């Protein structure tokens, strides 16, 4: 494939970058987004496919980055660090994005994961909390 064809597949430079990570612990009845209950052995192949797509189509120098889903925080700290490094290699987002957000759920977030996300360029967490009442 020529570099002209590869360039023509990319979104225009500066376009915001949304990366959809489709796996969740459970499929919530209210969720209208594409998501599926994931088995950990599906995570690595999905991440490799997402990175391959990013290399072909992600905009260079996106203005913002949003990792959503699904529940991106169910991935391991190593997987999230790898993904952020690969996305930066594909788009150079760390030099251009005014905001980098990752959707998280409290039960799959821990201090190590937060540290690794911040080290990877994330500066905003979108934390999904449906209720603070355990009975609900």
PDB file of C-alpha atoms in Angstrom:
ATOM      1  CA  UNK A   1       0.000   0.000   0.000  1.00  0.00           C
ATOM      2  CA  UNK A   2       1.447   3.362  -0.950  1.00  0.00           C
ATOM      3  CA  UNK A   3       1.939   6.098   1.607  1.00  0.00           C
ATOM      4  CA  UNK A   4      -0.571   8.275  -0.337  1.00  0.00           C
ATOM      5  CA  UNK A   5      -3.265   5.646   0.152  1.00  0.00           C
ATOM      6  CA  UNK A   6      -2.350   5.323   3.817  1.00  0.00           C
ATOM      7  CA  UNK A   7      -2.540   9.093   4.301  1.00  0.00           C
ATOM      8  CA  UNK A   8      -5.913   9.294   2.575  1.00  0.00           C
ATOM      9  CA  UNK A   9      -7.387   6.823   5.090  1.00  0.00           C
ATOM     10  CA  UNK A  10      -6.451   9.017   8.047  1.00  0.00           C
ATOM     11  CA  UNK A  11      -8.821  11.516   9.548  1.00  0.00           C
ATOM     12  CA  UNK A  12      -7.675  15.097   8.987  1.00  0.00           C
ATOM     13  CA  UNK A  13      -4.858  16.316  11.205  1.00  0.00           C
ATOM     14  CA  UNK A  14      -6.130  17.706  14.497  1.00  0.00           C
ATOM     15  CA  UNK A  15      -9.380  15.714  14.466  1.00  0.00           C
ATOM     16  CA  UNK A  16     -10.308  14.439  17.942  1.00  0.00           C
ATOM     17  CA  UNK A  17      -9.470  10.760  18.401  1.00  0.00           C
ATOM     18  CA  UNK A  18     -12.026   8.381  19.918  1.00  0.00           C
ATOM     19  CA  UNK A  19     -10.867   4.835  20.666  1.00  0.00           C
ATOM     20  CA  UNK A  20     -13.602   2.336  21.468  1.00  0.00           C
ATOM     21  CA  UNK A  21     -12.652  -0.517  23.793  1.00  0.00           C
ATOM     22  CA  UNK A  22     -15.732  -2.750  23.680  1.00  0.00           C
ATOM     23  CA  UNK A  23     -15.348  -5.010  26.699  1.00  0.00           C
ATOM     24  CA  UNK A  24     -17.224  -4.753  29.995  1.00  0.00           C
ATOM     25  CA  UNK A  25     -17.574  -6.884  33.103  1.00  0.00           C
ATOM     26  CA  UNK A  26     -21.346  -6.998  32.522  1.00  0.00           C
ATOM     27  CA  UNK A  27     -23.613  -5.590  29.830  1.00  0.00           C
ATOM     28  CA  UNK A  28     -25.733  -2.936  31.529  1.00  0.00           C
ATOM     29  CA  UNK A  29     -29.379  -2.852  30.472  1.00  0.00           C
ATOM     30  CA  UNK A  30     -29.340   0.933  29.987  1.00  0.00           C
ATOM     31  CA  UNK A  31     -26.247   1.011  27.754  1.00  0.00           C
ATOM     32  CA  UNK A  32     -26.828   1.780  24.076  1.00  0.00           C
ATOM     33  CA  UNK A  33     -23.143   1.598  23.115  1.00  0.00           C
ATOM     34  CA  UNK A  34     -21.657  -1.478  21.505  1.00  0.00           C
ATOM     35  CA  UNK A  35     -20.143  -3.470  24.326  1.00  0.00           C
ATOM     36  CA  UNK A  36     -19.822  -7.118  25.210  1.00  0.00           C
ATOM     37  CA  UNK A  37     -18.846  -9.055  28.281  1.00  0.00           C
ATOM     38  CA  UNK A  38     -15.174  -9.696  27.719  1.00  0.00           C
ATOM     39  CA  UNK A  39     -12.987 -12.630  28.510  1.00  0.00           C
ATOM     40  CA  UNK A  40      -9.421 -11.545  29.305  1.00  0.00           C
ATOM     41  CA  UNK A  41      -8.013 -13.737  26.526  1.00  0.00           C
ATOM     42  CA  UNK A  42      -9.876 -11.494  24.048  1.00  0.00           C
ATOM     43  CA  UNK A  43      -8.243  -8.288  25.293  1.00  0.00           C
ATOM     44  CA  UNK A  44      -4.817  -8.622  23.645  1.00  0.00           C
ATOM     45  CA  UNK A  45      -6.097  -9.511  20.148  1.00  0.00           C
ATOM     46  CA  UNK A  46      -8.622  -6.677  20.332  1.00  0.00           C
ATOM     47  CA  UNK A  47      -5.930  -4.203  21.384  1.00  0.00           C
ATOM     48  CA  UNK A  48      -3.673  -5.308  18.527  1.00  0.00           C
ATOM     49  CA  UNK A  49      -6.554  -4.791  16.069  1.00  0.00           C
ATOM     50  CA  UNK A  50      -7.316  -1.356  17.525  1.00  0.00           C
ATOM     51  CA  UNK A  51      -3.675  -0.326  17.177  1.00  0.00           C
ATOM     52  CA  UNK A  52      -3.550  -1.576  13.583  1.00  0.00           C
ATOM     53  CA  UNK A  53      -6.631   0.519  12.816  1.00  0.00           C
ATOM     54  CA  UNK A  54      -5.105   3.539  14.569  1.00  0.00           C
ATOM     55  CA  UNK A  55      -1.941   3.231  12.492  1.00  0.00           C
ATOM     56  CA  UNK A  56      -4.049   3.354   9.333  1.00  0.00           C
ATOM     57  CA  UNK A  57      -6.746   5.861  10.276  1.00  0.00           C
ATOM     58  CA  UNK A  58      -5.998   7.882  13.410  1.00  0.00           C
ATOM     59  CA  UNK A  59      -5.490  11.584  12.805  1.00  0.00           C
ATOM     60  CA  UNK A  60      -2.046  12.989  13.302  1.00  0.00           C
ATOM     61  CA  UNK A  61      -1.867  15.419  16.213  1.00  0.00           C
ATOM     62  CA  UNK A  62      -5.434  14.935  17.489  1.00  0.00           C
ATOM     63  CA  UNK A  63      -6.814  17.848  19.482  1.00  0.00           C
ATOM     64  CA  UNK A  64      -8.228  15.497  22.143  1.00  0.00           C
ATOM     65  CA  UNK A  65      -8.248  11.767  22.851  1.00  0.00           C
ATOM     66  CA  UNK A  66     -11.063   9.790  24.452  1.00  0.00           C
ATOM     67  CA  UNK A  67     -10.810   6.087  25.306  1.00  0.00           C
ATOM     68  CA  UNK A  68     -14.337   4.839  25.856  1.00  0.00           C
ATOM     69  CA  UNK A  69     -16.390   1.781  25.527  1.00  0.00           C
ATOM     70  CA  UNK A  70     -17.063  -0.523  27.088  1.00  0.00           C
ATOM     71  CA  UNK A  71     -14.995  -0.145  30.187  1.00  0.00           C
ATOM     72  CA  UNK A  72     -11.377   0.657  29.326  1.00  0.00           C
ATOM     73  CA  UNK A  73     -10.345   0.376  32.979  1.00  0.00           C
ATOM     74  CA  UNK A  74     -10.954  -3.400  32.969  1.00  0.00           C
ATOM     75  CA  UNK A  75      -7.738  -3.736  30.969  1.00  0.00           C
ATOM     76  CA  UNK A  76      -4.536  -4.214  32.965  1.00  0.00           C
ATOM     77  CA  UNK A  77      -2.158  -1.357  33.706  1.00  0.00           C
ATOM     78  CA  UNK A  78       0.368  -2.923  31.301  1.00  0.00           C
ATOM     79  CA  UNK A  79      -2.216  -3.206  28.527  1.00  0.00           C
ATOM     80  CA  UNK A  80      -3.348   0.390  28.957  1.00  0.00           C
ATOM     81  CA  UNK A  81       0.252   1.663  29.007  1.00  0.00           C
ATOM     82  CA  UNK A  82       1.026  -0.302  25.855  1.00  0.00           C
ATOM     83  CA  UNK A  83      -2.093   1.020  24.143  1.00  0.00           C
ATOM     84  CA  UNK A  84      -1.290   4.635  25.008  1.00  0.00           C
ATOM     85  CA  UNK A  85       2.294   4.230  23.772  1.00  0.00           C
ATOM     86  CA  UNK A  86       1.082   2.699  20.508  1.00  0.00           C
ATOM     87  CA  UNK A  87      -1.571   5.377  20.020  1.00  0.00           C
ATOM     88  CA  UNK A  88       1.068   8.042  20.542  1.00  0.00           C
ATOM     89  CA  UNK A  89       3.332   6.343  17.997  1.00  0.00           C
ATOM     90  CA  UNK A  90       0.421   6.311  15.520  1.00  0.00           C
ATOM     91  CA  UNK A  91      -0.844   9.853  16.129  1.00  0.00           C
ATOM     92  CA  UNK A  92       1.636  11.827  18.247  1.00  0.00           C
ATOM     93  CA  UNK A  93      -1.244  12.768  20.571  1.00  0.00           C
ATOM     94  CA  UNK A  94       1.038  13.579  23.511  1.00  0.00           C
ATOM     95  CA  UNK A  95       2.380  16.604  21.659  1.00  0.00           C
ATOM     96  CA  UNK A  96      -1.003  17.932  20.538  1.00  0.00           C
ATOM     97  CA  UNK A  97      -3.939  16.923  22.703  1.00  0.00           C
ATOM     98  CA  UNK A  98      -5.374  19.433  25.127  1.00  0.00           C
ATOM     99  CA  UNK A  99      -7.160  16.626  26.967  1.00  0.00           C
ATOM    100  CA  UNK A 100      -6.786  12.842  27.150  1.00  0.00           C
ATOM    101  CA  UNK A 101      -9.694  11.055  28.831  1.00  0.00           C
ATOM    102  CA  UNK A 102     -10.264   7.424  29.781  1.00  0.00           C
ATOM    103  CA  UNK A 103     -13.621   6.038  30.880  1.00  0.00           C
ATOM    104  CA  UNK A 104     -13.282   4.106  34.127  1.00  0.00           C
ATOM    105  CA  UNK A 105     -15.451   2.279  36.609  1.00  0.00           C
ATOM    106  CA  UNK A 106     -14.482   2.460  40.290  1.00  0.00           C
ATOM    107  CA  UNK A 107     -14.330  -1.320  40.729  1.00  0.00           C
ATOM    108  CA  UNK A 108     -11.702  -1.724  38.016  1.00  0.00           C
ATOM    109  CA  UNK A 109      -9.555   1.258  38.916  1.00  0.00           C
ATOM    110  CA  UNK A 110      -6.629   1.141  41.328  1.00  0.00           C
ATOM    111  CA  UNK A 111      -3.710   3.428  42.235  1.00  0.00           C
ATOM    112  CA  UNK A 112      -1.233   1.625  39.943  1.00  0.00           C
ATOM    113  CA  UNK A 113      -3.574   1.918  36.981  1.00  0.00           C
ATOM    114  CA  UNK A 114      -4.106   5.622  37.674  1.00  0.00           C
ATOM    115  CA  UNK A 115      -0.338   6.213  37.884  1.00  0.00           C
ATOM    116  CA  UNK A 116       0.234   4.384  34.611  1.00  0.00           C
ATOM    117  CA  UNK A 117      -2.574   6.265  32.872  1.00  0.00           C
ATOM    118  CA  UNK A 118      -1.156   9.605  34.000  1.00  0.00           C
ATOM    119  CA  UNK A 119       2.339   8.541  32.907  1.00  0.00           C
ATOM    120  CA  UNK A 120       0.843   7.623  29.521  1.00  0.00           C
ATOM    121  CA  UNK A 121      -0.585  11.087  29.004  1.00  0.00           C
ATOM    122  CA  UNK A 122      -4.074  10.794  30.498  1.00  0.00           C
ATOM    123  CA  UNK A 123      -5.187  13.907  32.342  1.00  0.00           C
ATOM    124  CA  UNK A 124      -8.885  13.211  32.826  1.00  0.00           C
ATOM    125  CA  UNK A 125     -10.889  10.213  34.043  1.00  0.00           C
ATOM    126  CA  UNK A 126     -14.547   9.836  33.198  1.00  0.00           C
ATOM    127  CA  UNK A 127     -15.745   7.736  36.126  1.00  0.00           C
ATOM    128  CA  UNK A 128     -18.978   5.829  35.686  1.00  0.00           C
ATOM    129  CA  UNK A 129     -21.002   5.739  38.856  1.00  0.00           C
ATOM    130  CA  UNK A 130     -24.625   4.717  38.489  1.00  0.00           C
ATOM    131  CA  UNK A 131     -25.392   5.001  42.204  1.00  0.00           C
ATOM    132  CA  UNK A 132     -23.503   5.535  45.440  1.00  0.00           C
ATOM    133  CA  UNK A 133     -26.099   3.418  47.259  1.00  0.00           C
ATOM    134  CA  UNK A 134     -24.910  -0.233  47.267  1.00  0.00           C
ATOM    135  CA  UNK A 135     -28.524  -1.452  47.496  1.00  0.00           C
ATOM    136  CA  UNK A 136     -29.310   0.233  44.182  1.00  0.00           C
TER     137      UNK A 136
END
